[in-house]
CSV table of C-alpha atoms and ligand atoms in Angstrom, one decimal:
chain,number,residue,atom,x,y,z
A,24,MET,CA,18.1,-4.0,-4.8
A,25,THR,CA,14.4,-4.3,-5.6
A,26,GLN,CA,12.9,-7.6,-4.3
A,27,ALA,CA,10.0,-9.4,-6.0
A,28,PHE,CA,6.9,-9.0,-3.9
A,29,ASP,CA,3.4,-10.2,-4.5
A,30,THR,CA,2.3,-6.7,-3.6
A,31,PRO,CA,3.6,-3.5,-5.2
A,32,PRO,CA,6.5,-1.4,-3.7
A,33,ALA,CA,4.7,0.3,-0.8
A,34,VAL,CA,4.2,4.0,-0.5
A,35,GLU,CA,2.6,4.4,2.9
A,36,LEU,CA,0.8,7.8,3.3
A,37,HIS,CA,-1.7,6.9,6.0
A,38,CYS,CA,-0.2,5.2,9.1
A,39,HIS,CA,-0.2,6.4,12.7
A,40,VAL,CA,3.0,5.5,14.4
A,41,GLU,CA,1.2,4.8,17.7
A,42,GLY,CA,-1.0,2.4,15.7
A,43,THR,CA,2.1,0.3,14.9
A,44,LEU,CA,2.6,-0.5,18.6
A,45,GLU,CA,2.2,-4.3,18.6
A,46,PRO,CA,0.8,-6.0,21.7
A,47,GLU,CA,4.1,-7.7,22.5
A,48,LEU,CA,5.9,-4.3,22.5
A,49,ILE,CA,3.2,-2.8,24.6
A,50,LEU,CA,3.8,-5.3,27.3
A,51,GLU,CA,7.6,-5.1,26.9
A,52,LEU,CA,7.6,-1.3,27.3
A,53,ALA,CA,5.2,-1.5,30.2
A,54,GLU,CA,7.6,-3.7,32.1
A,55,ARG,CA,10.6,-1.6,31.1
A,56,ASN,CA,8.9,1.6,32.3
A,57,ARG,CA,7.0,0.0,35.3
A,58,VAL,CA,3.7,1.1,33.8
A,59,SER,CA,0.8,-1.0,35.2
A,60,LEU,CA,-1.7,-1.9,32.5
A,61,PRO,CA,-5.1,-3.5,33.2
A,62,TYR,CA,-4.4,-6.6,31.1
A,63,ALA,CA,-3.7,-10.1,32.6
A,64,ASP,CA,-1.5,-11.1,29.7
A,65,LEU,CA,-1.0,-10.9,25.9
A,66,ASP,CA,-4.2,-12.9,25.2
A,67,ASP,CA,-6.2,-10.6,27.4
A,68,LEU,CA,-4.9,-7.6,25.6
A,69,ARG,CA,-5.5,-9.1,22.2
A,70,ALA,CA,-9.1,-10.0,23.2
A,71,ARG,CA,-9.8,-6.3,23.4
A,72,TYR,CA,-9.2,-5.7,19.7
A,73,ALA,CA,-12.7,-6.4,18.6
A,74,PHE,CA,-13.9,-2.8,18.0
A,75,THR,CA,-17.5,-1.6,17.6
A,76,ASP,CA,-16.6,1.8,16.2
A,77,LEU,CA,-13.8,4.5,15.9
A,78,GLN,CA,-14.3,5.7,19.5
A,79,HIS,CA,-14.0,2.1,20.9
A,80,PHE,CA,-10.7,1.7,19.1
A,81,LEU,CA,-9.5,5.2,20.1
A,82,ASP,CA,-10.1,4.4,23.8
A,83,LEU,CA,-7.7,1.4,23.7
A,84,TYR,CA,-5.2,3.2,21.3
A,85,TYR,CA,-4.8,6.1,23.7
A,86,ALA,CA,-4.7,3.9,26.8
A,87,ASN,CA,-1.9,1.8,25.4
A,88,MET,CA,0.2,4.9,24.8
A,89,ALA,CA,0.8,5.0,28.5
A,90,VAL,CA,3.8,2.8,27.9
A,91,LEU,CA,5.6,5.4,25.7
A,92,ARG,CA,7.7,7.5,28.1
A,93,THR,CA,11.1,8.3,26.6
A,94,ALA,CA,12.7,9.1,23.2
A,95,GLU,CA,14.0,5.5,23.3
A,96,ASP,CA,10.5,4.1,23.5
A,97,PHE,CA,9.3,6.2,20.6
A,98,ALA,CA,12.4,5.1,18.6
A,99,ALA,CA,11.9,1.4,19.5
A,100,MET,CA,8.3,1.6,18.3
A,101,THR,CA,9.3,3.4,15.0
A,102,THR,CA,12.2,1.1,14.3
A,103,ALA,CA,10.0,-2.0,14.8
A,104,TYR,CA,7.5,-0.5,12.4
A,105,LEU,CA,10.2,0.2,9.8
A,106,ARG,CA,11.6,-3.3,10.1
A,107,ARG,CA,8.2,-4.9,9.6
A,108,ALA,CA,7.1,-2.5,6.8
A,109,ALA,CA,10.5,-2.9,5.0
A,110,ALA,CA,9.8,-6.7,4.9
A,111,GLY,CA,6.5,-5.9,3.2
A,112,GLY,CA,8.2,-3.8,0.5
A,113,LEU,CA,8.1,-0.3,2.0
A,114,ARG,CA,9.9,2.3,-0.1
A,115,HIS,CA,8.5,5.6,1.2
A,116,VAL,CA,6.5,6.5,4.3
A,117,GLU,CA,4.8,9.7,5.5
A,118,LEU,CA,4.2,8.8,9.1
A,119,PHE,CA,1.5,10.4,11.4
A,120,VAL,CA,2.2,11.1,15.1
A,121,ASP,CA,-0.2,12.4,17.7
A,122,PRO,CA,1.9,14.9,19.8
A,123,GLN,CA,-1.1,16.0,22.0
A,124,ALA,CA,-1.7,12.4,23.1
A,125,HIS,CA,1.7,12.4,24.7
A,126,LEU,CA,1.9,16.0,25.9
A,127,VAL,CA,-1.3,15.6,28.0
A,128,ARG,CA,0.5,12.6,29.7
A,129,GLY,CA,3.5,14.8,30.6
A,130,VAL,CA,5.8,13.4,27.9
A,131,PRO,CA,7.9,16.3,26.4
A,132,LEU,CA,7.4,17.1,22.7
A,133,GLU,CA,11.2,16.6,22.2
A,134,ALA,CA,11.1,13.0,23.3
A,135,VAL,CA,8.4,12.3,20.7
A,136,LEU,CA,10.1,14.1,17.9
A,137,GLU,CA,13.6,12.9,18.7
A,138,GLY,CA,12.5,9.3,19.1
A,139,VAL,CA,10.3,9.0,16.0
A,140,GLY,CA,12.3,11.4,13.8
A,141,GLY,CA,15.6,9.8,14.8
A,142,ALA,CA,14.4,6.3,13.9
A,143,LEU,CA,13.0,7.6,10.5
A,144,ALA,CA,16.3,9.2,9.7
A,145,ALA,CA,18.0,5.8,10.2
A,146,ALA,CA,15.4,3.9,8.1
A,147,PRO,CA,16.9,0.9,6.3
A,148,ASP,CA,17.1,-0.1,2.6
A,149,GLY,CA,16.9,3.5,1.1
A,150,ILE,CA,13.4,4.0,2.5
A,151,THR,CA,12.5,7.7,2.4
A,152,SER,CA,10.2,9.3,5.0
A,153,GLY,CA,8.5,12.4,6.3
A,154,LEU,CA,6.8,13.1,9.6
A,155,ILE,CA,3.2,14.5,9.8
A,156,PRO,CA,2.0,15.5,13.3
A,157,ASN,CA,-1.8,15.3,13.5
A,158,PHE,CA,-3.9,17.4,15.8
A,159,LEU,CA,-6.6,15.8,17.9
A,160,ARG,CA,-9.9,17.2,16.6
A,161,ASP,CA,-11.7,16.3,19.8
A,162,ARG,CA,-9.5,18.5,21.9
A,163,PRO,CA,-9.6,22.4,22.0
A,164,VAL,CA,-8.5,24.3,19.0
A,165,ASP,CA,-6.4,26.6,21.2
A,166,GLU,CA,-4.4,23.6,22.3
A,167,ALA,CA,-3.7,22.6,18.7
A,168,SER,CA,-2.6,26.2,18.0
A,169,GLU,CA,-0.1,26.1,20.9
A,170,VAL,CA,1.2,22.7,19.8
A,171,LEU,CA,1.7,24.1,16.3
A,172,ASP,CA,3.8,26.9,17.8
A,173,ALA,CA,5.8,24.3,19.8
A,174,LEU,CA,6.3,22.1,16.7
A,175,LEU,CA,7.5,25.0,14.6
A,176,ALA,CA,9.8,26.2,17.4
A,177,SER,CA,11.3,22.7,17.9
A,178,GLY,CA,13.3,22.9,14.7
A,179,ALA,CA,12.2,19.3,13.9
A,180,ASP,CA,12.1,18.2,10.3
A,181,LEU,CA,8.3,18.1,9.6
A,182,LEU,CA,6.6,17.4,6.4
A,183,GLY,CA,3.1,18.6,7.2
A,184,ILE,CA,0.2,18.5,9.5
A,185,GLY,CA,-3.0,16.4,9.8
A,186,LEU,CA,-6.2,16.1,11.8
A,187,ASP,CA,-7.4,12.9,13.4
A,188,SER,CA,-9.2,11.3,16.4
A,189,ALA,CA,-13.0,11.2,17.0
A,190,GLU,CA,-14.6,12.7,13.8
A,191,VAL,CA,-18.3,13.0,14.3
A,192,GLY,CA,-19.2,16.3,15.9
A,193,HIS,CA,-15.8,17.8,15.2
A,194,PRO,CA,-15.9,19.4,11.8
A,195,PRO,CA,-12.6,20.4,10.1
A,196,GLY,CA,-13.6,24.1,9.9
A,197,ASP,CA,-12.8,24.6,13.6
A,198,PHE,CA,-9.1,24.3,12.7
A,199,ALA,CA,-9.0,26.8,9.8
A,200,ASP,CA,-6.6,29.2,11.6
A,201,VAL,CA,-4.2,26.4,12.6
A,202,TYR,CA,-4.1,25.2,9.0
A,203,ALA,CA,-3.6,28.7,7.6
A,204,ARG,CA,-0.6,29.2,9.9
A,205,ALA,CA,0.8,25.7,9.0
A,206,ARG,CA,0.5,26.5,5.3
A,207,ALA,CA,2.2,29.8,5.8
A,208,ALA,CA,5.1,28.0,7.5
A,209,GLY,CA,5.5,25.8,4.4
A,210,LEU,CA,3.9,22.6,5.8
A,211,ARG,CA,1.9,20.2,3.6
A,212,LEU,CA,-1.8,19.8,4.6
A,213,VAL,CA,-3.8,16.6,5.1
A,214,ALA,CA,-6.8,15.7,7.3
A,215,HIS,CA,-9.0,12.8,8.2
A,216,ALA,CA,-12.4,13.4,6.7
A,217,GLY,CA,-15.3,11.2,5.7
A,218,GLU,CA,-14.2,8.2,7.7
A,219,GLU,CA,-17.2,8.1,10.1
A,220,GLY,CA,-18.2,11.7,9.5
A,221,PRO,CA,-20.3,13.0,6.7
A,222,ALA,CA,-19.3,13.9,3.1
A,223,SER,CA,-19.6,17.6,4.1
A,224,TYR,CA,-16.5,17.2,6.3
A,225,VAL,CA,-14.6,16.2,3.1
A,226,THR,CA,-15.8,19.4,1.4
A,227,ASP,CA,-14.8,21.5,4.5
A,228,ALA,CA,-11.4,19.9,4.6
A,229,LEU,CA,-10.8,21.0,1.0
A,230,ASP,CA,-12.5,24.4,1.1
A,231,VAL,CA,-11.8,25.6,4.7
A,232,LEU,CA,-8.6,23.9,5.6
A,233,GLY,CA,-7.1,23.7,2.0
A,234,VAL,CA,-5.9,20.1,2.4
A,235,GLU,CA,-4.0,18.6,-0.5
A,236,ARG,CA,-4.9,15.0,0.4
A,237,VAL,CA,-7.9,13.5,2.3
A,238,ASP,CA,-7.4,10.6,4.7
A,239,HIS,CA,-10.1,8.0,4.3
A,240,GLY,CA,-12.7,10.1,2.5
A,241,ILE,CA,-14.9,7.1,1.7
A,242,ARG,CA,-18.1,8.9,2.8
A,243,CYS,CA,-17.7,11.1,-0.2
A,244,LEU,CA,-19.7,8.4,-2.0
A,245,ASP,CA,-22.8,9.8,-0.3
A,246,ASP,CA,-22.5,13.0,-2.4
A,247,HIS,CA,-22.3,12.6,-6.2
A,248,ALA,CA,-21.3,16.2,-6.8
A,249,LEU,CA,-18.5,15.8,-4.4
A,250,VAL,CA,-17.3,12.6,-6.1
A,251,ARG,CA,-17.3,14.5,-9.4
A,252,ARG,CA,-15.3,17.3,-7.9
A,253,LEU,CA,-12.7,14.9,-6.3
A,254,VAL,CA,-12.3,13.2,-9.7
A,255,ASP,CA,-12.0,16.5,-11.6
A,256,GLU,CA,-9.5,17.9,-9.1
A,257,ALA,CA,-7.7,14.6,-8.7
A,258,VAL,CA,-7.8,14.9,-4.9
A,259,PRO,CA,-5.9,11.9,-3.4
A,260,LEU,CA,-7.9,9.8,-0.9
A,261,THR,CA,-5.8,7.5,1.4
A,262,VAL,CA,-8.1,4.6,1.9
A,263,CYS,CA,-7.5,2.0,4.6
A,264,PRO,CA,-9.6,-1.1,3.9
A,265,LEU,CA,-8.8,-3.3,6.9
A,266,SER,CA,-9.3,-0.3,9.2
A,267,ASN,CA,-12.7,0.3,7.7
A,268,VAL,CA,-13.8,-3.2,8.3
A,269,ARG,CA,-12.4,-3.4,11.9
A,270,LEU,CA,-14.0,0.0,12.8
A,271,ARG,CA,-17.2,-1.1,11.1
A,272,THR,CA,-17.5,1.7,8.6
A,273,VAL,CA,-18.0,-1.1,6.0
A,274,ASP,CA,-19.6,-4.4,6.9
A,275,THR,CA,-17.0,-6.8,5.3
A,276,LEU,CA,-14.0,-6.5,3.0
A,277,ALA,CA,-16.1,-7.9,0.2
A,278,ASP,CA,-18.5,-4.9,0.6
A,279,HIS,CA,-15.7,-2.3,0.5
A,280,PRO,CA,-16.4,0.5,-2.1
A,281,LEU,CA,-12.8,0.5,-3.3
A,282,PRO,CA,-13.5,-1.0,-6.8
A,283,GLY,CA,-16.3,1.5,-7.4
A,284,MET,CA,-14.0,4.3,-6.3
A,285,LEU,CA,-11.4,3.2,-8.8
A,286,ASP,CA,-14.0,2.8,-11.5
A,287,ALA,CA,-15.3,6.4,-10.8
A,288,GLY,CA,-11.8,7.7,-11.4
A,289,LEU,CA,-11.1,8.7,-7.8
A,290,ALA,CA,-7.4,9.1,-6.9
A,291,VAL,CA,-7.5,6.3,-4.3
A,292,SER,CA,-4.6,4.5,-2.8
A,293,VAL,CA,-4.4,1.8,-0.1
A,294,HIS,CA,-2.8,2.2,3.3
A,295,SER,CA,-2.8,0.7,6.8
A,296,ASP,CA,-4.0,3.3,9.3
A,297,ASP,CA,-3.1,1.5,12.6
A,298,PRO,CA,-1.6,-1.8,11.4
A,299,ALA,CA,-1.0,-3.4,14.8
A,300,TYR,CA,-4.7,-2.9,15.7
A,301,PHE,CA,-6.4,-3.7,12.4
A,302,GLY,CA,-4.7,-6.9,11.2
A,303,GLY,CA,-2.2,-5.7,8.7
A,304,TYR,CA,0.5,-3.4,7.3
A,305,VAL,CA,0.2,-1.8,3.8
A,306,ASP,CA,1.2,-5.0,2.0
A,307,ASP,CA,-1.4,-6.9,4.0
A,308,ASN,CA,-4.0,-4.3,2.9
A,309,HIS,CA,-3.1,-4.7,-0.7
A,310,ARG,CA,-3.2,-8.5,-0.5
A,311,ALA,CA,-6.5,-8.4,1.3
A,312,VAL,CA,-8.3,-6.2,-1.2
A,313,ARG,CA,-6.9,-8.1,-4.1
A,314,GLU,CA,-8.2,-11.4,-2.7
A,315,ALA,CA,-11.5,-10.2,-1.2
A,316,LEU,CA,-12.4,-7.8,-4.0
A,317,GLY,CA,-10.9,-9.7,-6.9
A,318,LEU,CA,-8.9,-6.7,-8.1
A,319,ASP,CA,-6.8,-7.4,-11.2
A,320,HIS,CA,-3.2,-6.5,-11.7
A,321,ALA,CA,-4.0,-3.3,-13.6
A,322,GLN,CA,-6.2,-2.1,-10.7
A,323,VAL,CA,-3.5,-2.9,-8.1
A,324,ARG,CA,-1.0,-1.1,-10.3
A,325,ARG,CA,-3.3,2.0,-10.4
A,326,LEU,CA,-3.5,2.0,-6.6
A,327,ALA,CA,0.3,1.9,-6.5
A,328,ASP,CA,0.7,4.6,-9.1
A,329,ASN,CA,-1.9,6.8,-7.2
A,330,ALA,CA,0.1,6.5,-4.0
A,331,VAL,CA,3.3,7.6,-5.8
A,332,ASP,CA,1.4,10.6,-7.3
A,333,ALA,CA,0.0,11.5,-3.9
A,334,ALA,CA,3.3,11.4,-2.1
A,335,PHE,CA,4.9,14.7,-0.9
A,336,VAL,CA,8.2,14.0,-2.6
A,337,ASP,CA,10.4,15.9,-5.1
A,338,ASP,CA,10.4,15.1,-8.8
A,339,ARG,CA,13.5,12.9,-8.5
A,340,ARG,CA,12.1,10.7,-5.8
A,341,ARG,CA,8.7,10.5,-7.5
A,342,ALA,CA,10.5,9.3,-10.7
A,343,GLU,CA,12.4,6.6,-8.7
A,344,LEU,CA,9.2,5.4,-7.0
A,345,ARG,CA,7.3,5.4,-10.4
A,346,ALA,CA,10.1,3.3,-11.9
A,347,GLU,CA,10.0,0.8,-9.0
A,348,VAL,CA,6.3,0.4,-9.4
A,349,ALA,CA,6.7,-0.1,-13.2
A,350,ALA,CA,9.5,-2.7,-12.6
A,351,TRP,CA,7.2,-4.6,-10.2
A,352,ALA,CA,4.4,-4.5,-12.8
A,353,GLN,CA,6.5,-6.2,-15.5
A,354,PRO,CA,5.0,-9.6,-16.4
B,273,ADE,N1,-6.1,8.0,15.1
B,273,ADE,C1,-5.6,6.8,14.8
B,273,ADE,N2,-6.3,6.1,14.0
B,273,ADE,C2,-7.3,6.9,13.6
B,273,ADE,C3,-8.4,6.7,12.7
B,273,ADE,N3,-8.6,5.6,12.0
B,273,ADE,N4,-9.3,7.7,12.6
B,273,ADE,C4,-9.1,8.9,13.4
B,273,ADE,N5,-8.1,9.0,14.2
B,273,ADE,C5,-7.2,8.1,14.3
B,274,ZN,ZN1,-6.0,7.4,10.2
C-alpha cells in the first residue's frame, strides 16, 4: 500500500552503500570483528564529520570501511539502509558499491556481492533494486579492468558500472576501455563527473565513456554550450544537495543551483550520495531543498518524475513508479 509522505515516492539513483554506514553500526561492527578504530566513542567519531572537501570525506569513508569484513557485515549495512530508506518512501534503488575499496583490504569480492546483493534481493515492501559497482578513478586503470573481469565472472546480478572517488586530476577518459567492455557485456553506464571536477569531465563522460546518466554534474553550469547539450539530449543528472553543502562544492543549501537547473530544463533529480555522512537520506534531501530553496509542489513533482525517467527499469516498472508519483501528487 502506498503511504502518504510529505516527500514523493523515492527513486534513489545515487547512493553509495558504504556511505549508508551509520556511526552506531560502525562501532557495532568494529566490536563484532575486533577491529580497532582510532575513535574514543560515538561523539568522537561524529565530531569528524565536518568535511572541508571531497578528499577529506573520502579519507574517513574509506577508513571506516575497515569494519566490513564478511558477507554478513555487508548484508547488515544494506538491510539497515533499506529499512531506513523504506521509512522515507523508497520504491526503487540503484545502489553503488566500491569493490576495490574492499579488495585492497583483502575482503573477497564474493563477500561484498553476496552480502549487498542478498540484502537487496530481500528488500521489503516491493522495493525494486539494482547494483552498480563503481571503479575508483584514483586507482590504476589496469586494476579497474581486472575488477571488471572478476565482476563479470562472478555471475552476480549487476545493473551497471560507475566511476567515483577523488575526481580532480582523474579524468573519465582514462577508463574508456573499461567502459567499452562493460557496455559490450550489457551493463548500463554512469559516472561521477562535474562534482568537484570541471565541466569538461562531464563532456568526457558522455563522449569518451558513453555514460547514460551523470552523477552530480553540477559544474556543467560553468559551460553554457554543455548545458544546452544536456538539455537537448535530456541527459539525467543525479544531484545530491546535502552532499554538495557538506563537501563545500556549494556554500549553503540556499545557494544551491538546483532551481536554476530545473528552470534551464536540465533532467535533474535529487538523491543522497552518502546519507550517513551528509545528514540525510533521499527524503531528507527532498525536504531540505523544498524548505531551503522554496521549491513548489510542481518543481518537486518534476524532480520525482525525472528520477523515474532516469531509472534503469523496464517499461512496466517505470509505469508503476510514474503512477505512484502521480498518486502522491494528487491534491
Ligand atoms: N564515493 C562516495 N561518495 C562519493 C562522492 N560524493 N564523490 C566521489 N566519490 C564518492
Ligand atoms: Zn556519489
